[in-house]
Coordinates of C-alpha atoms and ligand atoms in Angstrom, one line a residue:
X1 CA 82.5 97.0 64.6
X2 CA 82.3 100.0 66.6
X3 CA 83.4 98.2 69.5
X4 CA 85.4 100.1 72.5
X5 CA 89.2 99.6 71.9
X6 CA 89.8 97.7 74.8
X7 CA 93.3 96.5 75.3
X8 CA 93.0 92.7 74.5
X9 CA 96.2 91.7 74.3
X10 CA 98.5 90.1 77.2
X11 CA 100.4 93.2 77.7
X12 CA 100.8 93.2 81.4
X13 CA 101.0 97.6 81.2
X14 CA 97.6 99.4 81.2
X15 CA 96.9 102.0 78.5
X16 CA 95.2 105.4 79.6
X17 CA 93.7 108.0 77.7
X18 CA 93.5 110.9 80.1
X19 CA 90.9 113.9 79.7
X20 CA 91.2 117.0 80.9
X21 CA 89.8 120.7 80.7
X22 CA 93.0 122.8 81.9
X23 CA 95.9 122.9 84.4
X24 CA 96.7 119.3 84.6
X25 CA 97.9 118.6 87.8
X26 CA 96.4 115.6 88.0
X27 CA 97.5 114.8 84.7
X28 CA 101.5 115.3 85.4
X29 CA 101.2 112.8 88.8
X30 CA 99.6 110.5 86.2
X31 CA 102.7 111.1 84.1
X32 CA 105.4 110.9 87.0
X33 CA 104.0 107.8 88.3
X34 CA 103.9 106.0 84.7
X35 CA 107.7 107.6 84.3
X36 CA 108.7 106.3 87.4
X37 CA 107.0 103.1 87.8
X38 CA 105.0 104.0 90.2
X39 CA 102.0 103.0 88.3
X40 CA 102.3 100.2 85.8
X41 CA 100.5 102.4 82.8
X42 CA 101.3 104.4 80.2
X43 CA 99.5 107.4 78.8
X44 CA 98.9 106.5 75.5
X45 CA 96.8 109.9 74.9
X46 CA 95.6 113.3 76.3
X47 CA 92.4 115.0 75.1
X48 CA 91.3 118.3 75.9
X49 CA 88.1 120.7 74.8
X50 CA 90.0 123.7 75.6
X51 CA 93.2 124.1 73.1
X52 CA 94.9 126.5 75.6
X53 CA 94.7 123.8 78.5
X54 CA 98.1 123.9 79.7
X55 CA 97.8 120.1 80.6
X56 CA 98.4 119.8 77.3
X57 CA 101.7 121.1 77.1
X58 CA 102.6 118.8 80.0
X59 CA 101.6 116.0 77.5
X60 CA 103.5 117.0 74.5
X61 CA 106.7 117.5 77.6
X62 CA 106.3 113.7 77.8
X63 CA 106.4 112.7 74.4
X64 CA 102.3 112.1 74.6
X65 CA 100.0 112.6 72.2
X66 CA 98.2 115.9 72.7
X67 CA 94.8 116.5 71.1
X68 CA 92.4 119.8 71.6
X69 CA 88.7 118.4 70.4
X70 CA 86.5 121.6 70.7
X71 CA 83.0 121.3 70.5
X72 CA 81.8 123.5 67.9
X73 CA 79.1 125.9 69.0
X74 CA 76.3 124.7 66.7
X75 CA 77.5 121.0 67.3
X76 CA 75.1 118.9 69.1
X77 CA 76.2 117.0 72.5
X78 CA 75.9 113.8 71.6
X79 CA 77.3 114.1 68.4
X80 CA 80.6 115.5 69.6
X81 CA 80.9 113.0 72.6
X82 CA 80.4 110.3 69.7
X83 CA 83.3 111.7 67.6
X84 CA 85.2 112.5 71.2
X85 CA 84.7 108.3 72.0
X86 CA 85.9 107.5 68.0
X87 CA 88.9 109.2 68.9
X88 CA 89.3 107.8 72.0
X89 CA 89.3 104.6 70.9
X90 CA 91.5 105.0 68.2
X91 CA 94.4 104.3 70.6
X92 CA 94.7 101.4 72.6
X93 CA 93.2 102.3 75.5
X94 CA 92.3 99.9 79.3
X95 CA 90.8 102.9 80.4
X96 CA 90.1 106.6 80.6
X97 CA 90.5 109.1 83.2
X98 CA 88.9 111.6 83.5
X99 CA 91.3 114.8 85.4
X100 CA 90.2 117.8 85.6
X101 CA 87.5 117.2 82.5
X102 CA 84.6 119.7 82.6
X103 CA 82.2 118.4 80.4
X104 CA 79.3 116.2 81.4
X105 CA 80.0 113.1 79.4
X106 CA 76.3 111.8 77.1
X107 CA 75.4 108.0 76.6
X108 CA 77.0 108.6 73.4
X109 CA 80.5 108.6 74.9
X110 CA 79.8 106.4 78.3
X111 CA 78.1 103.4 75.9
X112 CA 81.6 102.7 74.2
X113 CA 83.3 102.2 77.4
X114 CA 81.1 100.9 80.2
X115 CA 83.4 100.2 83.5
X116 CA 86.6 101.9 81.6
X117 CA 85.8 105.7 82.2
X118 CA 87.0 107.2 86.1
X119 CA 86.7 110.1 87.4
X120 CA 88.3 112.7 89.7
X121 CA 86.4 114.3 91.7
X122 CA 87.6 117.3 94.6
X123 CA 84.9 116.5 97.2
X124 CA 83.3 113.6 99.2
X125 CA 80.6 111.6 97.4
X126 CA 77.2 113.7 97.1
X127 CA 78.7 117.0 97.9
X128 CA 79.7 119.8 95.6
X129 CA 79.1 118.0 92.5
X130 CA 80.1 120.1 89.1
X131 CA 82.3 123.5 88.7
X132 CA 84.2 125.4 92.0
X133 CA 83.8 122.7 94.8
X134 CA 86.6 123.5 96.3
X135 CA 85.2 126.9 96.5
X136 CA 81.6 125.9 97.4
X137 CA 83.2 124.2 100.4
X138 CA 85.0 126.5 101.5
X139 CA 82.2 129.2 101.7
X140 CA 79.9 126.5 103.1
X141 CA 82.6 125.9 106.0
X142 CA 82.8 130.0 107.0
X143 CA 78.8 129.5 106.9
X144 CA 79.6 127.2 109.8
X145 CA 77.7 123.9 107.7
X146 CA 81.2 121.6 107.5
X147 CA 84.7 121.1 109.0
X148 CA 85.8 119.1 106.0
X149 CA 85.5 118.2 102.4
X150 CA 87.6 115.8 100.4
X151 CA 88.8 113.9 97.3
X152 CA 86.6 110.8 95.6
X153 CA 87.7 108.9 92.6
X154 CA 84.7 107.1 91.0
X155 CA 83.7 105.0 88.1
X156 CA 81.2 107.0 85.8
X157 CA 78.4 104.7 84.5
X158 CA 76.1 107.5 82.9
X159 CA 75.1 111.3 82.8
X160 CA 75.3 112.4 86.7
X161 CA 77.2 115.0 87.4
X162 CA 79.9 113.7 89.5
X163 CA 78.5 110.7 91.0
X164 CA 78.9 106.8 90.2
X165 CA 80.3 103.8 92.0
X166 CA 82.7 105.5 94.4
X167 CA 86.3 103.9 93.8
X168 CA 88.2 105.7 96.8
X169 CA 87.9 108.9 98.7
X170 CA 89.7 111.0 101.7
X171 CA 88.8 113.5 103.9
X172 CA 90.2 117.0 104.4
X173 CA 89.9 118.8 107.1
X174 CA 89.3 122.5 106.8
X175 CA 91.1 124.4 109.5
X176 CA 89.6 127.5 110.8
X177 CA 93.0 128.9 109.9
X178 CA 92.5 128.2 106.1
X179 CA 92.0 130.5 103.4
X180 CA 90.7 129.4 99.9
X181 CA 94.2 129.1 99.1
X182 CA 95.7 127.1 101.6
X183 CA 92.7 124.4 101.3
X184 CA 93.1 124.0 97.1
X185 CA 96.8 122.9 97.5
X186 CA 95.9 120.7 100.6
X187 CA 93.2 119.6 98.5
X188 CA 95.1 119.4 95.2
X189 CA 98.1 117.4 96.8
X190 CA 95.4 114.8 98.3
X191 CA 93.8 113.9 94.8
X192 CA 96.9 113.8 93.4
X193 CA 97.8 110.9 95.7
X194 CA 94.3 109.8 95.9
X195 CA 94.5 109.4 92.0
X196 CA 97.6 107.1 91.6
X197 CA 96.7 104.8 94.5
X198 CA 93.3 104.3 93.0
X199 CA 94.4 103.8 89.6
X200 CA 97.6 101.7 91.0
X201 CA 94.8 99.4 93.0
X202 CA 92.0 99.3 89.9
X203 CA 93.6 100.3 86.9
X204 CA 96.6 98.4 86.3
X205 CA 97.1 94.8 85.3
X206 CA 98.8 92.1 87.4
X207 CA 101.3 89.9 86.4
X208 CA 100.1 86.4 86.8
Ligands
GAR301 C1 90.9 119.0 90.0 O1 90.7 119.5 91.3 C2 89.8 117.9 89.7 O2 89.4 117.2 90.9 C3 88.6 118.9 89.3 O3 89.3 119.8 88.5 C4 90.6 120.0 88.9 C5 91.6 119.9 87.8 O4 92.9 120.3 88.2 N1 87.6 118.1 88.7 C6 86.3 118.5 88.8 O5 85.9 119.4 89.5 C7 85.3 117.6 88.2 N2 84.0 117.9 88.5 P1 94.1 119.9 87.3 O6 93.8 120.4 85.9 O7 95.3 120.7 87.9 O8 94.3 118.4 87.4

């Protein structure tokens, strides 16, 4: 019992559950890519902890299940990650990506799905980790510490914020030229490609 729900059978399309805290950017390439064939997936699910997460709205666009899971207040961590894994893995899921999630994920989610959960993550490995990194990069670049930050997709095998076995990354340069602006949608459009390359070379099954 109480197993992951890890897609055994020989279905040659991989099954994603997709996470996410708000806009969904990352979310909708994820989409496009399925719809198009980019990617050999489908998004069997999106979860959210914020019920006015727009990304959410993109999901119910495409016929996806769209679920808001709000932690209640006096809840306790773990406890909600355990119910957030149950209903997880009530679909049919090969893996789940985390775009644009916000929460810092407990053993009590991680421990259903060891080597299934990815993340998104808009800088380079051991830089920025957490909330505003974009942000945090761009003030650390007027402070004349960096000339670029980037993208990193990474498997997440336990509580760190942000770090785990780094999947892919890219740089972005940050042009003396840039405003916060400018360097979010540079940044934005490189995870979006970033995202479905990784999940195209990692995530998705191979005919035989
Ligand atoms: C993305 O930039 C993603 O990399 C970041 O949140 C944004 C969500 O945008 N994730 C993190 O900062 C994780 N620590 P989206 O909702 O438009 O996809």
């Amino acid at each position: 019992m109480n197993q992951p729900a890890i897609n055994n059978q020989q279905a040659t399309i991989s099954n994603l559950v997709v996470l996410i805290s708000g806009h969904g950017s990352n979310l909708q390439a994820i989409l496009d890519a399925c719809a198009s064939g980019e990617l050999n997936a489908q998004v069997v699910a999106v979860i959210s902890n914020k019920s006015d997460a727009f990304g959410l709205e993109r999901a119910r666009r495409a016929n996806v299940p769209a679920i808001a899971k709000l932690k209640p207040k006096d809840q306790d961590r773990r406890a909600y990650d355990a119910e957030l894994a149950e209903l997880a893995a009530s679909f049919q899921l090969d893996w789940i990506v985390l775009a644009g999630w916000m929460r810092v994920l407990s053993s009590a989610f991680l421990d259903r799905f060891p080597q299934r959960v990815i993340n998104l993550h808009p800088a380079l490995p051991d830089t920025f980790p957490g909330t505003h990194a974009i942000e945090r990069a761009y003030e650390a670049c007027q402070r004349g510490e960096i000339d670029r930050t980037g993208v990193m997709v990474h498997l997440v095998p336990d509580e760190g914020v942000d770090t785990g076995p780094v999947l892919a990354q890219a740089e972005v340069l940050i042009q003396p030229t840039d405003t916060l602006e400018s360097l979010e949608a540079r940044i934005h459009h490189t995870e979006h490609r970033l995202l479905i390359e990784t999940l195209g070379a990692y995530c998705v099954k191979r005919n035989a």
